Tab-separated table of C-alpha atoms in Angstrom:
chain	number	residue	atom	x	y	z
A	132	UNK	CA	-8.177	9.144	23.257
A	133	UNK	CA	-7.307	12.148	25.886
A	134	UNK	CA	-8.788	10.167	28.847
A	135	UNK	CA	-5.816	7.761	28.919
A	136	UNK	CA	-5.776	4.045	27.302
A	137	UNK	CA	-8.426	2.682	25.805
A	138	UNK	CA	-8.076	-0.906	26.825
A	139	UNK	CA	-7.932	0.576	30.798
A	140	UNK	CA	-10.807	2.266	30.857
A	141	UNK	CA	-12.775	-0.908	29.207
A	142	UNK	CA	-11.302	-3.232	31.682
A	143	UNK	CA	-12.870	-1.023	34.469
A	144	UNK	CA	-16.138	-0.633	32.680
A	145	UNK	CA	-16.481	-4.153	32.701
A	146	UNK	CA	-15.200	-4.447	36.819
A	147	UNK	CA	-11.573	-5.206	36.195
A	148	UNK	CA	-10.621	-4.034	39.253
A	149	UNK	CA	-13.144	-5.370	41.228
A	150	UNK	CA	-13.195	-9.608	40.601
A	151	UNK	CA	-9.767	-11.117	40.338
A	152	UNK	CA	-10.780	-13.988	38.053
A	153	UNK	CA	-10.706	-11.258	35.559
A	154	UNK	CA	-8.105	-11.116	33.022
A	155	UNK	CA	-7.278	-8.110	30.844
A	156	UNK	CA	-4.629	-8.196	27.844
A	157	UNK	CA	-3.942	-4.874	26.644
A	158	UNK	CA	-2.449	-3.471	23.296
A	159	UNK	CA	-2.486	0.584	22.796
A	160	UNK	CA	-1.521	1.604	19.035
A	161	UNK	CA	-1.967	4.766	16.934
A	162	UNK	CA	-5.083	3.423	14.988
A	163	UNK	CA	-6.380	0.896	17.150
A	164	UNK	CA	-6.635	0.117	20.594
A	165	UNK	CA	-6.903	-3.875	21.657
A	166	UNK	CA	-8.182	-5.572	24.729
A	167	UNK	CA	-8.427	-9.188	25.801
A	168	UNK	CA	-11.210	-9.744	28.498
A	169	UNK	CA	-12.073	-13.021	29.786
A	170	UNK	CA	-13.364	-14.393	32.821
A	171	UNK	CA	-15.165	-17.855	34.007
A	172	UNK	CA	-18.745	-17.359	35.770
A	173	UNK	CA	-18.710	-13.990	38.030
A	174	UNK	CA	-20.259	-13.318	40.694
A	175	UNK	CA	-22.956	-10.671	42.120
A	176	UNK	CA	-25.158	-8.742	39.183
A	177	UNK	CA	-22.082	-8.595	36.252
A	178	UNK	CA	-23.265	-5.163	35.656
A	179	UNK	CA	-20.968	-3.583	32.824
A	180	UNK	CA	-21.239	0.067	30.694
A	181	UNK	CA	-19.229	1.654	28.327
A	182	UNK	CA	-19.309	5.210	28.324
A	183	UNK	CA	-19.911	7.576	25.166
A	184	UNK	CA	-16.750	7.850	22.893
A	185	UNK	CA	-16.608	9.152	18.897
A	186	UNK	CA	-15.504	5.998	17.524
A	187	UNK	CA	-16.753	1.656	17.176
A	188	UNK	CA	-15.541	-1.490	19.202
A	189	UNK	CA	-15.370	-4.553	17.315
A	190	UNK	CA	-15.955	-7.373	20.047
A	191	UNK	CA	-14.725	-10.876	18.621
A	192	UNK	CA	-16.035	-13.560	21.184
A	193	UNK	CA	-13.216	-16.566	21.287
A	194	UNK	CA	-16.103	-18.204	23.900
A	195	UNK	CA	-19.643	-18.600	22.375
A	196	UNK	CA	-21.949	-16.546	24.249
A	197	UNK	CA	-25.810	-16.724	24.863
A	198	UNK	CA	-28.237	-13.921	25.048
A	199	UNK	CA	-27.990	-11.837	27.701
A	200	UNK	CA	-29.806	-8.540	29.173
A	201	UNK	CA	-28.662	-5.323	26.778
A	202	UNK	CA	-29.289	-1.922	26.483
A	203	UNK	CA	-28.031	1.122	23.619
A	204	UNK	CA	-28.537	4.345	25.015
A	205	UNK	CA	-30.894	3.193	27.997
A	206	UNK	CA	-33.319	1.093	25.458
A	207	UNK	CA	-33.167	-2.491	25.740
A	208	UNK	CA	-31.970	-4.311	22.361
A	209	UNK	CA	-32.547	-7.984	22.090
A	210	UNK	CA	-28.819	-9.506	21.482
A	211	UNK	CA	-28.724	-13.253	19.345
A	212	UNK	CA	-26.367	-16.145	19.972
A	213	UNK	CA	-22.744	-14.850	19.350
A	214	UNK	CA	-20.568	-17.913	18.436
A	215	UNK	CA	-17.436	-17.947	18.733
A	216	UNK	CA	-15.240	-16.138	15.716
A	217	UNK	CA	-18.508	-13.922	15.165
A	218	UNK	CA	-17.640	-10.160	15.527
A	219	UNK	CA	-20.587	-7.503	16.988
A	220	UNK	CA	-19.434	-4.022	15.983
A	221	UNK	CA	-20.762	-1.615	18.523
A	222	UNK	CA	-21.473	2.276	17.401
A	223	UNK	CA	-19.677	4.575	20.379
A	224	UNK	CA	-21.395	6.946	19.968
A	225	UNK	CA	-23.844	6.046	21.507
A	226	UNK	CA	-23.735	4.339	25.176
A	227	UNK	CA	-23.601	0.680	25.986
A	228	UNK	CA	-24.426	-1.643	28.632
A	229	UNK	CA	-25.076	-5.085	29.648
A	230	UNK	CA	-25.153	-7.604	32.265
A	231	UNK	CA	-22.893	-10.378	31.851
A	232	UNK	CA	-22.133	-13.649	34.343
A	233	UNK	CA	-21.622	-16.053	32.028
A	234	UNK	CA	-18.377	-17.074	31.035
A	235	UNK	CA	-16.839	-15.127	28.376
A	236	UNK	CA	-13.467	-13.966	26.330
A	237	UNK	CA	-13.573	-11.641	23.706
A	238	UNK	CA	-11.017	-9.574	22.095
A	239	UNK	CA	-12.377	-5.911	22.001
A	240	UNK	CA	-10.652	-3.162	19.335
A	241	UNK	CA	-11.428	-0.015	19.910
A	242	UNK	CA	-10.818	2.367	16.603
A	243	UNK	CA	-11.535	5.960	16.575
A	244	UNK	CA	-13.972	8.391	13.802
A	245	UNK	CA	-10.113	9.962	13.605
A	246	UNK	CA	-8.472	6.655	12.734
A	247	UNK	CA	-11.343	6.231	9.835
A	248	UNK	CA	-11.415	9.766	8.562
A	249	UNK	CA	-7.475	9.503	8.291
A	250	UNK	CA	-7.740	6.459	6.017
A	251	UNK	CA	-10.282	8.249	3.817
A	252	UNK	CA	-8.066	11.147	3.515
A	253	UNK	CA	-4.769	9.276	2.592
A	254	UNK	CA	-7.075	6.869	0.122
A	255	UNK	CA	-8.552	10.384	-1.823
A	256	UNK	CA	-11.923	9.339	-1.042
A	257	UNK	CA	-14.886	11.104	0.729
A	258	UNK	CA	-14.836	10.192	4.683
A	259	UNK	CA	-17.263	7.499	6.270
A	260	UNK	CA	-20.578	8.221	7.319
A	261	UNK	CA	-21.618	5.441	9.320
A	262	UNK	CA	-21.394	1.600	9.787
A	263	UNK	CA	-24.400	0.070	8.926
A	264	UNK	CA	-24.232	-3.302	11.956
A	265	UNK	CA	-27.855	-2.891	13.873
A	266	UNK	CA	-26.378	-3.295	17.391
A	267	UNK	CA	-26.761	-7.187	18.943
A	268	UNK	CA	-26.473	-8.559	15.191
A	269	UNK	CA	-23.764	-10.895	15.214
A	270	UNK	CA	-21.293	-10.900	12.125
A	271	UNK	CA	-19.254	-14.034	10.640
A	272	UNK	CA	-16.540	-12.277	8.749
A	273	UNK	CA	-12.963	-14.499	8.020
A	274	UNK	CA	-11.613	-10.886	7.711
A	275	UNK	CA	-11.959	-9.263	10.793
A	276	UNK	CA	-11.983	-13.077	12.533
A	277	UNK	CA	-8.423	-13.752	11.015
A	278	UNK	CA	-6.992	-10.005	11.514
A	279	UNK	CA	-8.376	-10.257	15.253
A	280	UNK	CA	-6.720	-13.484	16.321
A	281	UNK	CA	-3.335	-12.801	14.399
A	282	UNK	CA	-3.628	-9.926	17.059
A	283	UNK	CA	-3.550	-12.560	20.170
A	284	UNK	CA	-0.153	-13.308	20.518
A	285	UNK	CA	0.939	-9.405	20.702
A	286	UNK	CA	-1.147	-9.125	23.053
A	287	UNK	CA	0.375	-12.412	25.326
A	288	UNK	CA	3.949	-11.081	23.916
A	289	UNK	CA	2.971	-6.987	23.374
A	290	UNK	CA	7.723	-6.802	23.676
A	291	UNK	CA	7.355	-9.388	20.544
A	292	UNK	CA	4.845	-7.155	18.700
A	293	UNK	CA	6.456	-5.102	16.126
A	294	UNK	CA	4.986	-1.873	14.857
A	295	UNK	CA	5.272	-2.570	11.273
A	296	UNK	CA	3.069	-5.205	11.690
A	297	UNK	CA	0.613	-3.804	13.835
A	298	UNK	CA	0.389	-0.923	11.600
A	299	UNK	CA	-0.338	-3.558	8.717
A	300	UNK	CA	-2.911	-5.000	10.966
A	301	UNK	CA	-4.794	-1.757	11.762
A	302	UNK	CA	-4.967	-0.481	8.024
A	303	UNK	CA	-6.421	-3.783	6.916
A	304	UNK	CA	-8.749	-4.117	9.560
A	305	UNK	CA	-9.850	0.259	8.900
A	306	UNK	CA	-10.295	-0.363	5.261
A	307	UNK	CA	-12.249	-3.476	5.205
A	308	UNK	CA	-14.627	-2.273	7.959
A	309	UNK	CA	-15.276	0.811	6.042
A	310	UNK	CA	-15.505	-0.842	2.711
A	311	UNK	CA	-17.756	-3.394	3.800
A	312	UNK	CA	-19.934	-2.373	6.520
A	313	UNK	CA	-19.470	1.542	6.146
A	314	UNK	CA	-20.393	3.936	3.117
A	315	UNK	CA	-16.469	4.645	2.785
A	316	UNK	CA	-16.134	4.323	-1.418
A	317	UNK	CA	-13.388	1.742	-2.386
A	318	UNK	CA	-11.549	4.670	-4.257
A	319	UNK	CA	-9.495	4.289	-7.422
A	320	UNK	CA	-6.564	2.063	-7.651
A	321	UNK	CA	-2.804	3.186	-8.119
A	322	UNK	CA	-1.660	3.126	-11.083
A	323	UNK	CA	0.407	-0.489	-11.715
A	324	UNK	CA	4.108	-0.143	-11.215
A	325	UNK	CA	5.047	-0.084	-7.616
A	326	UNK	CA	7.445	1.660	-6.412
A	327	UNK	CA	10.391	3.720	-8.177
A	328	UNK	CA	13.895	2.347	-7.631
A	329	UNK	CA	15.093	4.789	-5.446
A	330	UNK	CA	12.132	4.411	-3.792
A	331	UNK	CA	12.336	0.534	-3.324
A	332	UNK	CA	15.601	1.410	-2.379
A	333	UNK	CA	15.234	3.799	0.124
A	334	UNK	CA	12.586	1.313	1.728
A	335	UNK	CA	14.767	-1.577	2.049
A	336	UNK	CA	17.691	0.499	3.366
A	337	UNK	CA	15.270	1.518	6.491
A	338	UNK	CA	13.894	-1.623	7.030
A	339	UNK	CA	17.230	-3.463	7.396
A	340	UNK	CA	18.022	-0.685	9.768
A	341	UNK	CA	15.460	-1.686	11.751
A	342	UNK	CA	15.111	-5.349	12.289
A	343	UNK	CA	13.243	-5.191	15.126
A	344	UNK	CA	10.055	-4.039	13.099
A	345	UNK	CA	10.166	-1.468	15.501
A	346	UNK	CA	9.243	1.949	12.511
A	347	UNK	CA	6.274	2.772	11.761
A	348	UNK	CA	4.465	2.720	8.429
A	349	UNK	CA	3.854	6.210	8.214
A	350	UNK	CA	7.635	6.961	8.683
A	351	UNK	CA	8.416	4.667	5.567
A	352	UNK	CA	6.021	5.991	3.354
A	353	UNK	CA	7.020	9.448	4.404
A	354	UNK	CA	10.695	8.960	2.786
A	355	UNK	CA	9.338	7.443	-0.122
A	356	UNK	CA	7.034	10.782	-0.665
A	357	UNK	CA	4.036	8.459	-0.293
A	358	UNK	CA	1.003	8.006	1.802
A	359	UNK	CA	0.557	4.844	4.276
A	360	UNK	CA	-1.848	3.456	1.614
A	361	UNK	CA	-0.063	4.193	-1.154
A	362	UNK	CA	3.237	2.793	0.090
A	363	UNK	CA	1.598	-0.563	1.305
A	364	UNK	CA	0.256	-1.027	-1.764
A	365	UNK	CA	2.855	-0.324	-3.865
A	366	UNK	CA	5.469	-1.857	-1.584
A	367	UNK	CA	3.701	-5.135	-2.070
A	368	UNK	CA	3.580	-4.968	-5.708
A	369	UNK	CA	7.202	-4.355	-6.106
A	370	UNK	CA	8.656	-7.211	-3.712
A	371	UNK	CA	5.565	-9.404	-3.701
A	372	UNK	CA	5.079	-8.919	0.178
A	373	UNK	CA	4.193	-6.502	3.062
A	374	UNK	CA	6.881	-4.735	4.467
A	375	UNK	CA	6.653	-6.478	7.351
A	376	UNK	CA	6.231	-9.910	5.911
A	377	UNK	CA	9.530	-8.946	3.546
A	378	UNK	CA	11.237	-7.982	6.428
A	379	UNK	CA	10.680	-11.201	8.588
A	380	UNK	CA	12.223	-13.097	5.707
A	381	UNK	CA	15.180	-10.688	5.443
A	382	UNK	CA	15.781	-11.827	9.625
A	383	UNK	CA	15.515	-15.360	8.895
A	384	UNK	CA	18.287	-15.045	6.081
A	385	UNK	CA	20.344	-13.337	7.981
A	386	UNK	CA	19.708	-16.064	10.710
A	387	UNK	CA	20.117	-18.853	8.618
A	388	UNK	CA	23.890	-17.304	7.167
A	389	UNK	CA	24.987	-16.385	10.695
A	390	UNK	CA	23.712	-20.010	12.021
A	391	UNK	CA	26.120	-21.464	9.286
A	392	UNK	CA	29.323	-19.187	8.564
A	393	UNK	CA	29.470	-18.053	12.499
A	394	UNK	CA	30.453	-19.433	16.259
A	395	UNK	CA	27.932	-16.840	17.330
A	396	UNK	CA	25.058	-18.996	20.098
A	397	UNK	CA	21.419	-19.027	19.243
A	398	UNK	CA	21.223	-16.157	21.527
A	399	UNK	CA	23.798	-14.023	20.068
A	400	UNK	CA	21.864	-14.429	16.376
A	401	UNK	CA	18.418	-13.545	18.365
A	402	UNK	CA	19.987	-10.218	19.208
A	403	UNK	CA	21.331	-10.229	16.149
A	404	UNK	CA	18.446	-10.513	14.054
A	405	UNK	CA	16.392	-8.179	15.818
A	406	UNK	CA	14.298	-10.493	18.061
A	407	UNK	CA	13.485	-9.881	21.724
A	408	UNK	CA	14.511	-12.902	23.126
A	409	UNK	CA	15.976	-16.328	21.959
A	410	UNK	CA	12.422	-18.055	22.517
A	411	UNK	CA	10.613	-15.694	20.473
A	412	UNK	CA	13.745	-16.366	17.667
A	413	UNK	CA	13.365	-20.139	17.908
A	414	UNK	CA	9.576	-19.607	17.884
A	415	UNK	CA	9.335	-17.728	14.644
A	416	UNK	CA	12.130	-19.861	12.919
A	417	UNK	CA	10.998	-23.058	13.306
A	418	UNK	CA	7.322	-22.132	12.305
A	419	UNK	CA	8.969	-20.468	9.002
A	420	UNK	CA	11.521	-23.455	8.510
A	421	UNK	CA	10.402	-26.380	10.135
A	422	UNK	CA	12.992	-26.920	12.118
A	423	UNK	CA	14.755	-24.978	15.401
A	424	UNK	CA	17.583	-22.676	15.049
A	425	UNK	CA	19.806	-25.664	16.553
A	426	UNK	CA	18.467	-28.750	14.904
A	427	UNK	CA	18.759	-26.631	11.579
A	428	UNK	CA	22.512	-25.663	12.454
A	429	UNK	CA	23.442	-29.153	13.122
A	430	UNK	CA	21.940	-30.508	10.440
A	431	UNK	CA	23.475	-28.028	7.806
A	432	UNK	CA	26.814	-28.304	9.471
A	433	UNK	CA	26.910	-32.342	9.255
């Protein structure tokens, strides 16, 4: 994307900098670029386009939204009720525009030809042709509808998001689109097995390095001698989890032993632990244990 962010130049094809009852959430990423635009009823003609680019935007409404003018590539295409949680995938190739005053909030990721072609490449399969989605036709998919909204609070939080994640995120969300609504072949499975121990071993050593999250997929699978795919895949058949799911669980461990054996203060452990902050700590504790950091201290320590 040499013309800057992705998520920028949408928010100004849609008048971002025009209305301030706009809002615009941003999160730029190597295979995916997301956006969060909502606004209530606008004002004046709600004229929006979105210029030519070699790759797809998958728009997930969070609002439902009712037909409205449309046009691909100057024709006009008649667009259906979108509900909200349905997905419209829209070809960038060619160019897009609409007139919208209706209330709306969608989550738009942008993913480039590149970001597919890569995928194909590191999966030994041929490369994507096309996505088969007639533009306007909307799509209820608990894939992309669950992979989008896990997305939401990086986007509120983008100093909470960690990489590893967000990497996970964009390879799930790359292979199922071009599985399902692409020509991109499934390819052959690994062989079963997982990882080698030096390998496993070599993973977890980096990943406790980093407790933040904050290393990329691609720089994991690269010590292990392994493409992103192949890593992922085998990672999760050694230890039973994603790296970024196994590594979540290593923080909260730690948590829990340095909440019990230590004088160190709920913030202290945050740092600790790799978190940004002591709310985003108590946050992702107490939805893992059921209890905040304190409450859980106390009551251990009875």
């Amino acid at each position: 994307m040499a013309r800057g962010a992705y998520g920028q130049r949408l928010g100004e094809s849609v008048g971002v900098e025009a209305p301030p009852s706009i809002s615009v959430q941003r999160l730029q990423r190597t295979e995916f670029a997301a956006t969060r635009v909502s606004w209530d009823r606008r004002e004046g003609d709600g004229a929006g386009r979105i210029e030519r680019e070699d790759g797809y935007l998958v728009c997930l409404q969070l609002l439902d939204l009712e037909p409205h003018p449309y046009w691909v590539g100057g024709r006009p295409v008649q667009i259906a009720p979108i509900r909200s949680g349905q997905f419209t995938l829209l070809d960038l190739n060619s160019e897009h525009s609409s007139v919208l005053t209706d209330p709306i909030d969608c989550l738009a990721i942008y993913i480039s030809r590149q970001a597919f072609d890569r995928m194909a490449e590191e999966r030994g399969v041929s490369r994507m042709g096309t996505i088969g989605i007639a533009p306007g036709v909307p799509n209820d998919d608990i894939v992309v509808r669950s992979l989008g909204t896990s997305l939401l609070p990086a986007l509120q939080r983008p100093e909470q998001a960690n990489q590893l994640f967000l990497d996970h995120v964009g390879m799930a969300l790359l292979t199922h689109l071009g599985s399902n609504y692409g020509d991109m072949p499934t390819g052959h499975r690994p062989r079963r097995g997982g990882l080698a121990p030096w390998q496993e071993r070599r993973a977890k050593e980096i990943l406790l390095a980093h407790l933040d999250g904050d290393i990329a997929l691609e720089a994991l699978a690269r010590e292990c001698g392994l493409s992103r795919s192949h890593f992922a895949r085998a990672f999760k058949e050694t230890t039973g989890s994603p790296p970024h799911r196994w590594l979540l669980a290593r923080r909260i461990k730690r948590a829990q032993d340095l909440l019990l054996n230590s004088s160190l203060s709920i913030n202290e452990i945050a740092s600790s632990c790799g978190f940004a902050d002591q709310s985003h700590f108590t946050r992702v504790f107490a939805k893992i244990v059921q209890a905040g950091p304190g409450e859980w201290r106390r009551s251990r320590r009875r």
